[in-house]
mmCIF file of C-alpha atoms in Angstrom:
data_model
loop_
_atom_site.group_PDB
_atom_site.id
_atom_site.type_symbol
_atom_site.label_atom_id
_atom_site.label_comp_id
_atom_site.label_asym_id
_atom_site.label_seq_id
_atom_site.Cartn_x
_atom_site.Cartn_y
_atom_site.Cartn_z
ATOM 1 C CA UNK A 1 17.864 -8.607 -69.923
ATOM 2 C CA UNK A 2 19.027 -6.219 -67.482
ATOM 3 C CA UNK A 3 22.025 -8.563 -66.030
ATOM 4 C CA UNK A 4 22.835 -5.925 -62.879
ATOM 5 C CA UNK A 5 18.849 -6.013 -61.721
ATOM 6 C CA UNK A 6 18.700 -10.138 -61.389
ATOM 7 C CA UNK A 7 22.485 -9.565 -59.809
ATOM 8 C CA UNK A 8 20.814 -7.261 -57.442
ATOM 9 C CA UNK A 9 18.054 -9.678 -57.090
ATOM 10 C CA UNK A 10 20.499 -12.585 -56.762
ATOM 11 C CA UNK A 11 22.627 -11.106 -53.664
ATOM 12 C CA UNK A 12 19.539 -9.836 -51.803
ATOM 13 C CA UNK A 13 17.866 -13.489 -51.493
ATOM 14 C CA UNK A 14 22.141 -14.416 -50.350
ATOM 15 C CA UNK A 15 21.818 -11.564 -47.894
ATOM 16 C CA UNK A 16 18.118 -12.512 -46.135
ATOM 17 C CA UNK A 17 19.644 -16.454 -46.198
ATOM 18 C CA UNK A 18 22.958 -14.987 -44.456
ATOM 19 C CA UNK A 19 20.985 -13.120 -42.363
ATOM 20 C CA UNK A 20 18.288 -15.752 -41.498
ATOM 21 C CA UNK A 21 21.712 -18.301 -40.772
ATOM 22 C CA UNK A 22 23.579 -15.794 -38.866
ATOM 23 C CA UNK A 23 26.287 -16.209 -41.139
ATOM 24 C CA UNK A 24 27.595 -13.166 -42.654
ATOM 25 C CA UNK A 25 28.741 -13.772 -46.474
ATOM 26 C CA UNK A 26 30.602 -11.909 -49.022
ATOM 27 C CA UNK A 27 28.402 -12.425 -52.387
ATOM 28 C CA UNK A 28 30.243 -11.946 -56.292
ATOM 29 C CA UNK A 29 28.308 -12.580 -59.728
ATOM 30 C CA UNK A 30 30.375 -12.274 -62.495
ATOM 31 C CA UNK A 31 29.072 -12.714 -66.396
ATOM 32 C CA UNK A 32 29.972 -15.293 -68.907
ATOM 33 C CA UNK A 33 32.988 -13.099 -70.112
ATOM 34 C CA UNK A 34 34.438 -13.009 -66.530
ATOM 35 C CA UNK A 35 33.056 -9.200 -65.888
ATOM 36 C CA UNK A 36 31.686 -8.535 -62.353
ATOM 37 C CA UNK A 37 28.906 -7.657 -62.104
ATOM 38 C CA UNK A 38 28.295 -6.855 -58.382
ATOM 39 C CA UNK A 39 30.647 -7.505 -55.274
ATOM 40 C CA UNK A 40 29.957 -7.224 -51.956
ATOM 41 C CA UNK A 41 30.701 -8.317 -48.041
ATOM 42 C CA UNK A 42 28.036 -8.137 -45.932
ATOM 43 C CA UNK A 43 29.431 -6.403 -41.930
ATOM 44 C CA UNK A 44 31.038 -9.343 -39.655
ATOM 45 C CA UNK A 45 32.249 -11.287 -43.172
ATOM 46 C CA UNK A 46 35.872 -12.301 -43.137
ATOM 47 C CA UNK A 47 37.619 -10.089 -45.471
ATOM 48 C CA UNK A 48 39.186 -12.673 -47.240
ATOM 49 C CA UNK A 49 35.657 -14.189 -48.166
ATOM 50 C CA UNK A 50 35.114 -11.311 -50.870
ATOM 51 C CA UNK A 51 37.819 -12.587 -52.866
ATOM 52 C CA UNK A 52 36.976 -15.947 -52.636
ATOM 53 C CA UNK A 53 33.687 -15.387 -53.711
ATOM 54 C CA UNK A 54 34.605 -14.062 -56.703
ATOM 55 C CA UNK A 55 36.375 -16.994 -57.523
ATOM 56 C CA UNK A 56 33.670 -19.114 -57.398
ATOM 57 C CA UNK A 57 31.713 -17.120 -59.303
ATOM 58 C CA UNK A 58 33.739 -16.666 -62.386
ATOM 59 C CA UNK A 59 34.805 -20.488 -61.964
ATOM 60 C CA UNK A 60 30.529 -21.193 -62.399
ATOM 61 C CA UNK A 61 30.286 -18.214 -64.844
ATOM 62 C CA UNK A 62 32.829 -19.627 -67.299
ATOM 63 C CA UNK A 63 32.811 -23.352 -66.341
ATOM 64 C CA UNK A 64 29.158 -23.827 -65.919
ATOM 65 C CA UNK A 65 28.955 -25.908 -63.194
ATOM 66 C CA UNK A 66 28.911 -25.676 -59.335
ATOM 67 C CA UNK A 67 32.204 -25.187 -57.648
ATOM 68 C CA UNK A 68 30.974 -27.992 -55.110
ATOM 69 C CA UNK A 69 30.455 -30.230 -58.675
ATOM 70 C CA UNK A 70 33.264 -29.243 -60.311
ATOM 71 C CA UNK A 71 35.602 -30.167 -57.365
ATOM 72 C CA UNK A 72 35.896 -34.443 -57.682
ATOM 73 C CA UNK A 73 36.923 -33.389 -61.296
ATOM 74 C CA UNK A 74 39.947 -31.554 -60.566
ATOM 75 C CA UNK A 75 41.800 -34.099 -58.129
ATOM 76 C CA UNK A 76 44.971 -35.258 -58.705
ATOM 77 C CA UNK A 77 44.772 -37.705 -61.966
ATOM 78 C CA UNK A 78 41.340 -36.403 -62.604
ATOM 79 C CA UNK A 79 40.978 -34.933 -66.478
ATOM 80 C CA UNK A 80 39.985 -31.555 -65.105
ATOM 81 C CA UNK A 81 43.129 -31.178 -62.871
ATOM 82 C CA UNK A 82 45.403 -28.506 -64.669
ATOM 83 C CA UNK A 83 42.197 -26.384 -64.783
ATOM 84 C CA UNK A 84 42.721 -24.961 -60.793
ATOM 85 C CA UNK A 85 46.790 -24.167 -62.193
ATOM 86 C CA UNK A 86 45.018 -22.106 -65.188
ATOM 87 C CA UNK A 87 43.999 -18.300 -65.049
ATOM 88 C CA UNK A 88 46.422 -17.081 -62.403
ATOM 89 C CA UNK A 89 44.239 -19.484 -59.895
ATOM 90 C CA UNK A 90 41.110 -17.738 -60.627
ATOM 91 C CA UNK A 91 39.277 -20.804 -60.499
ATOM 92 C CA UNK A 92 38.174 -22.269 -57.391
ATOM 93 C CA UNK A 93 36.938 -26.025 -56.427
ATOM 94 C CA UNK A 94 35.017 -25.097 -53.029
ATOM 95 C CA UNK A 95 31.396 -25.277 -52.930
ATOM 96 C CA UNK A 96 29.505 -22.141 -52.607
ATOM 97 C CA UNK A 97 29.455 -21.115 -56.533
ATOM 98 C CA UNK A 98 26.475 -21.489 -58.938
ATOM 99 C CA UNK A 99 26.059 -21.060 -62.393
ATOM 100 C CA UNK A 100 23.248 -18.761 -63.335
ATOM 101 C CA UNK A 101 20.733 -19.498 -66.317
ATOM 102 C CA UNK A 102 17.741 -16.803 -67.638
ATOM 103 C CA UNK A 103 15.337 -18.763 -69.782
ATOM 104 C CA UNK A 104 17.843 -21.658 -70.136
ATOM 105 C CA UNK A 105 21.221 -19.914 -70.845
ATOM 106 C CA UNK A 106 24.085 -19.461 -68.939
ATOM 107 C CA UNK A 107 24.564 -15.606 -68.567
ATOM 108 C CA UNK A 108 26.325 -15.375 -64.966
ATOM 109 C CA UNK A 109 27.753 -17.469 -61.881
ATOM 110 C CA UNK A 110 27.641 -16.352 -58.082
ATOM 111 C CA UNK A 111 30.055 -16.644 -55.447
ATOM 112 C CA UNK A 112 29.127 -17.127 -51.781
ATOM 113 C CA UNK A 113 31.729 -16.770 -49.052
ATOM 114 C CA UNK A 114 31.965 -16.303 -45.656
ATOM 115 C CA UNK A 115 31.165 -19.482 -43.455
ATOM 116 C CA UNK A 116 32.280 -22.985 -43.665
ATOM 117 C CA UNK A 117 31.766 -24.555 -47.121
ATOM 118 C CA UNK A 118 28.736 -26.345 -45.968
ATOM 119 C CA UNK A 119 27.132 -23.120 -44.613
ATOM 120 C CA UNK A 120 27.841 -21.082 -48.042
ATOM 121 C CA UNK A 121 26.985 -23.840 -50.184
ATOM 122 C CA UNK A 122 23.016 -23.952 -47.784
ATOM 123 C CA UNK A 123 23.047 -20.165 -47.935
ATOM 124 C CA UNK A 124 23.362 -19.974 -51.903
ATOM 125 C CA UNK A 125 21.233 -23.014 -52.574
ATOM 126 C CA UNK A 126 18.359 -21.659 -50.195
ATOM 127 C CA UNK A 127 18.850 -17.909 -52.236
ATOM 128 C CA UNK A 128 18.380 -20.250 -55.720
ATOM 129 C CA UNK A 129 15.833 -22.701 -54.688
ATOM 130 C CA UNK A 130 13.330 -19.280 -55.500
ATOM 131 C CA UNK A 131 15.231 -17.218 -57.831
#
């Protein structure tokens, strides 16, 4: 599988849902083995939003859930809470990140970053909901 074409394919559906939401976004997928794969920030996207995005993606790539999921787990006195102290704080709780599967397995997660967490968390599920 050509991982850097569905990345491509991945962060061009984020782009048109930005676009179509007039919300620019910074967009990250990252493989299994916490590699990026592509990075980018889309003009008018905070710049903080590119490094954001990239941790939610390697949180999804090497968790395997969605950030917006994952986050009730890692509360105080929740079994999951050390995890956001582990990696040099490279994982990250806010929605907006996806795992992504080809033919069942996980191979990637993707970052979205750049409005409120309800806006990236619409703008990545409307990019999936077809991919």
């Amino acid at each position: 599988m050509d991982l850097l074409a569905f990345a491509k394919n991945i962060a061009d559906r984020v782009e048109a849902q930005s676009a179509h939401a007039k919300v620019p976004v910074a967009v990250c997928v990252i493989d299994i083995h916490g590699n990026i794969i592509l990075k980018h920030r889309m003009s008018g996207a905070p710049t903080f939003s590119i490094d954001i995005s990239e941790r939610k993606a390697y949180t999804s790539a090497l968790v395997g859930l969605r950030t917006a999921e994952l986050s009730p787990l890692v509360q105080p006195g929740q079994a999951l809470f050390p995890l956001m102290g582990l990696s040099e704080g490279r994982y990250c709780s806010m929605g907006g990140g996806a795992p992504l599967t080809k033919e069942g397995q996980l191979v990637a997660g993707v970052g979205v970053s750049g409005g409120t967490v309800e806006q990236d968390v619409a703008i990545l599920e409307s990019a999936l909901r077809d991919a």
